[in-house]
């Protein structure tokens, strides 16, 4: 397993829709293993394939649900269903490994359910209401659809987020990815 560099806002891979996985290959298994390793190294709640430069419709997650139970898994070709009403809690800050070191209140549905398959081709159903997992499911599927969470922010917060990205100098330094083995998200 390998920790892969994580793409940063501005990288074109993050703005592209992913391709459906038609067959689980050794290459895909290796990608998923690397994604778990990368997510763990970066202390993330989840990681979409686009965040490591792959265009496949797959994500991994490792975070607590509403009951406080750590949930960990992979979903291939996820189909998302949102429920429970859209909420914006100013105290709940959402972050992203592709916008490292930043976090903002983001409107998300209270509940989320994702259906897909695992690496063995078995059907997977992941569901949560009111926990970090519910947010992570929505967040990761957004990545697979070519959307970053900053696009869901209010106009004022979106401007603040983009100003923060500029202040960090990523574009000026030509930085399009970061390596969680070498630095933390706050150091990028």
Coordinates of C-alpha atoms in Angstrom, one line a residue:
X1 CA 0.0 0.0 0.0
X2 CA 1.1 3.5 -0.8
X3 CA 0.2 6.9 0.5
X4 CA -0.7 9.0 -2.6
X5 CA -0.5 12.8 -3.0
X6 CA -3.9 14.4 -2.4
X7 CA -5.1 16.9 -5.1
X8 CA -5.7 20.4 -4.1
X9 CA -8.5 22.8 -5.2
X10 CA -7.6 24.1 -8.6
X11 CA -6.5 20.6 -9.9
X12 CA -8.6 19.7 -12.9
X13 CA -9.3 16.2 -11.6
X14 CA -11.5 17.7 -8.9
X15 CA -13.8 19.3 -11.4
X16 CA -14.4 16.2 -13.5
X17 CA -17.2 13.7 -13.2
X18 CA -16.0 10.2 -12.6
X19 CA -16.4 7.0 -14.7
X20 CA -18.5 4.1 -13.6
X21 CA -16.5 1.0 -12.5
X22 CA -17.4 -1.8 -14.8
X23 CA -15.0 -4.5 -13.4
X24 CA -13.0 -4.8 -10.2
X25 CA -9.4 -5.3 -11.3
X26 CA -6.2 -5.7 -9.4
X27 CA -5.5 -2.1 -10.3
X28 CA -8.7 -1.0 -8.7
X29 CA -8.0 -3.1 -5.6
X30 CA -4.6 -1.4 -5.3
X31 CA -6.2 2.0 -5.7
X32 CA -8.7 1.3 -2.9
X33 CA -5.9 0.0 -0.6
X34 CA -3.9 3.1 -1.3
X35 CA -6.9 5.3 -0.7
X36 CA -7.4 3.8 2.8
X37 CA -3.7 4.3 3.5
X38 CA -3.8 7.9 2.2
X39 CA -7.0 8.7 4.1
X40 CA -5.6 7.3 7.4
X41 CA -2.3 9.2 6.9
X42 CA -4.2 12.5 6.4
X43 CA -6.6 11.8 9.2
X44 CA -9.6 12.1 6.9
X45 CA -13.2 11.1 7.2
X46 CA -13.3 10.0 3.6
X47 CA -11.5 10.1 0.3
X48 CA -12.8 10.0 -3.2
X49 CA -10.8 8.6 -6.1
X50 CA -10.6 12.1 -7.7
X51 CA -8.6 13.3 -4.7
X52 CA -5.8 11.0 -5.6
X53 CA -6.1 11.7 -9.3
X54 CA -8.2 8.7 -10.4
X55 CA -11.4 9.1 -12.4
X56 CA -13.2 6.0 -11.0
X57 CA -16.5 6.3 -9.2
X58 CA -15.3 5.0 -5.9
X59 CA -14.7 6.4 -2.4
X60 CA -13.6 5.2 1.0
X61 CA -14.8 6.4 4.4
X62 CA -13.6 6.1 8.0
X63 CA -15.6 8.1 10.5
X64 CA -18.2 7.9 13.2
X65 CA -21.9 7.7 12.6
X66 CA -24.6 9.4 14.7
X67 CA -24.3 6.7 17.4
X68 CA -20.6 7.3 17.8
X69 CA -19.6 4.0 16.1
X70 CA -16.6 4.1 13.8
X71 CA -17.7 3.0 10.3
X72 CA -15.1 2.1 7.6
X73 CA -15.6 0.9 4.1
X74 CA -15.5 1.4 0.4
X75 CA -18.4 2.1 -2.0
X76 CA -18.1 1.5 -5.7
X77 CA -20.5 3.3 -8.1
X78 CA -22.4 4.9 -5.2
X79 CA -26.0 6.2 -5.7
X80 CA -26.8 8.8 -3.1
X81 CA -30.2 9.5 -1.5
X82 CA -30.5 12.5 0.9
X83 CA -33.2 12.8 3.5
X84 CA -34.2 14.5 6.7
X85 CA -34.1 18.1 5.5
X86 CA -31.3 20.5 4.6
X87 CA -29.5 21.9 7.7
X88 CA -27.0 24.6 8.2
X89 CA -25.4 24.5 11.7
X90 CA -22.9 27.3 12.2
X91 CA -21.2 25.2 14.8
X92 CA -20.6 22.2 12.5
X93 CA -17.5 22.9 10.4
X94 CA -16.9 20.8 7.2
X95 CA -13.4 20.5 5.8
X96 CA -11.9 18.7 2.9
X97 CA -8.5 17.1 2.3
X98 CA -8.4 18.9 -1.1
X99 CA -8.9 22.3 0.7
X100 CA -6.5 21.5 3.5
X101 CA -6.4 23.5 6.7
X102 CA -9.7 25.2 6.0
X103 CA -13.3 24.5 7.2
X104 CA -16.7 26.2 6.9
X105 CA -20.3 25.7 8.0
X106 CA -21.9 23.8 5.0
X107 CA -25.5 23.1 4.4
X108 CA -26.1 19.4 4.2
X109 CA -29.1 17.1 4.5
X110 CA -29.4 15.6 8.0
X111 CA -29.4 12.1 6.6
X112 CA -27.8 10.2 3.7
X113 CA -28.0 6.7 2.3
X114 CA -25.6 5.4 -0.3
X115 CA -26.1 2.2 -2.3
X116 CA -23.3 0.6 -4.3
X117 CA -21.0 -2.4 -4.3
X118 CA -17.8 -3.4 -2.5
X119 CA -14.7 -4.9 -4.0
X120 CA -16.3 -8.4 -4.0
X121 CA -19.3 -7.2 -6.0
X122 CA -21.6 -7.5 -3.0
X123 CA -24.3 -4.8 -2.6
X124 CA -23.5 -2.2 0.0
X125 CA -25.9 0.1 1.8
X126 CA -24.4 2.8 4.1
X127 CA -26.8 5.0 6.0
X128 CA -26.6 7.6 8.7
X129 CA -28.7 10.4 10.1
X130 CA -27.2 13.3 12.1
X131 CA -23.6 12.1 12.2
X132 CA -20.3 12.8 10.6
X133 CA -20.9 9.8 8.3
X134 CA -24.1 11.4 6.8
X135 CA -22.1 14.5 5.9
X136 CA -19.1 12.4 4.6
X137 CA -21.4 10.3 2.3
X138 CA -22.7 13.5 0.7
X139 CA -19.3 15.1 0.6
X140 CA -17.6 12.2 -1.2
X141 CA -20.4 11.7 -3.7
X142 CA -20.0 15.4 -4.5
X143 CA -16.4 14.8 -5.3
X144 CA -17.3 12.0 -7.7
X145 CA -19.7 14.4 -9.4
X146 CA -16.9 17.0 -9.8
X147 CA -18.0 19.3 -7.0
X148 CA -16.0 20.6 -4.0
X149 CA -17.8 21.6 -0.8
X150 CA -16.8 25.2 -1.2
X151 CA -19.3 25.4 -4.1
X152 CA -22.1 24.7 -1.6
X153 CA -21.1 27.6 0.7
X154 CA -23.0 30.9 0.8
X155 CA -21.5 33.5 -1.5
X156 CA -19.8 35.3 1.4
X157 CA -18.2 32.1 2.8
X158 CA -17.2 30.9 -0.7
X159 CA -15.4 34.2 -1.2
X160 CA -13.7 33.8 2.2
X161 CA -12.6 30.2 1.3
X162 CA -11.2 31.3 -2.1
X163 CA -9.4 34.2 -0.4
X164 CA -7.9 31.7 2.1
X165 CA -6.7 29.5 -0.8
X166 CA -5.1 32.5 -2.4
X167 CA -3.5 33.5 0.9
X168 CA -2.0 30.1 1.3
X169 CA -0.2 30.7 -2.0
X170 CA -1.0 27.3 -3.5
X171 CA -1.6 28.7 -7.0
X172 CA 1.4 31.0 -6.8
X173 CA 3.7 28.0 -5.9
X174 CA 2.1 25.9 -8.5
X175 CA 1.0 23.5 -5.8
X176 CA -1.7 21.0 -7.1
X177 CA -1.3 18.3 -4.4
X178 CA 0.1 17.6 -1.0
X179 CA 1.7 14.5 0.6
X180 CA 0.3 13.5 4.0
X181 CA 3.5 11.6 4.8
X182 CA 5.4 14.9 4.6
X183 CA 3.1 17.4 6.2
X184 CA -0.3 17.8 7.9
X185 CA -3.2 19.5 6.3
X186 CA -2.6 22.7 8.3
X187 CA 1.0 22.9 7.0
X188 CA 0.1 22.8 3.3

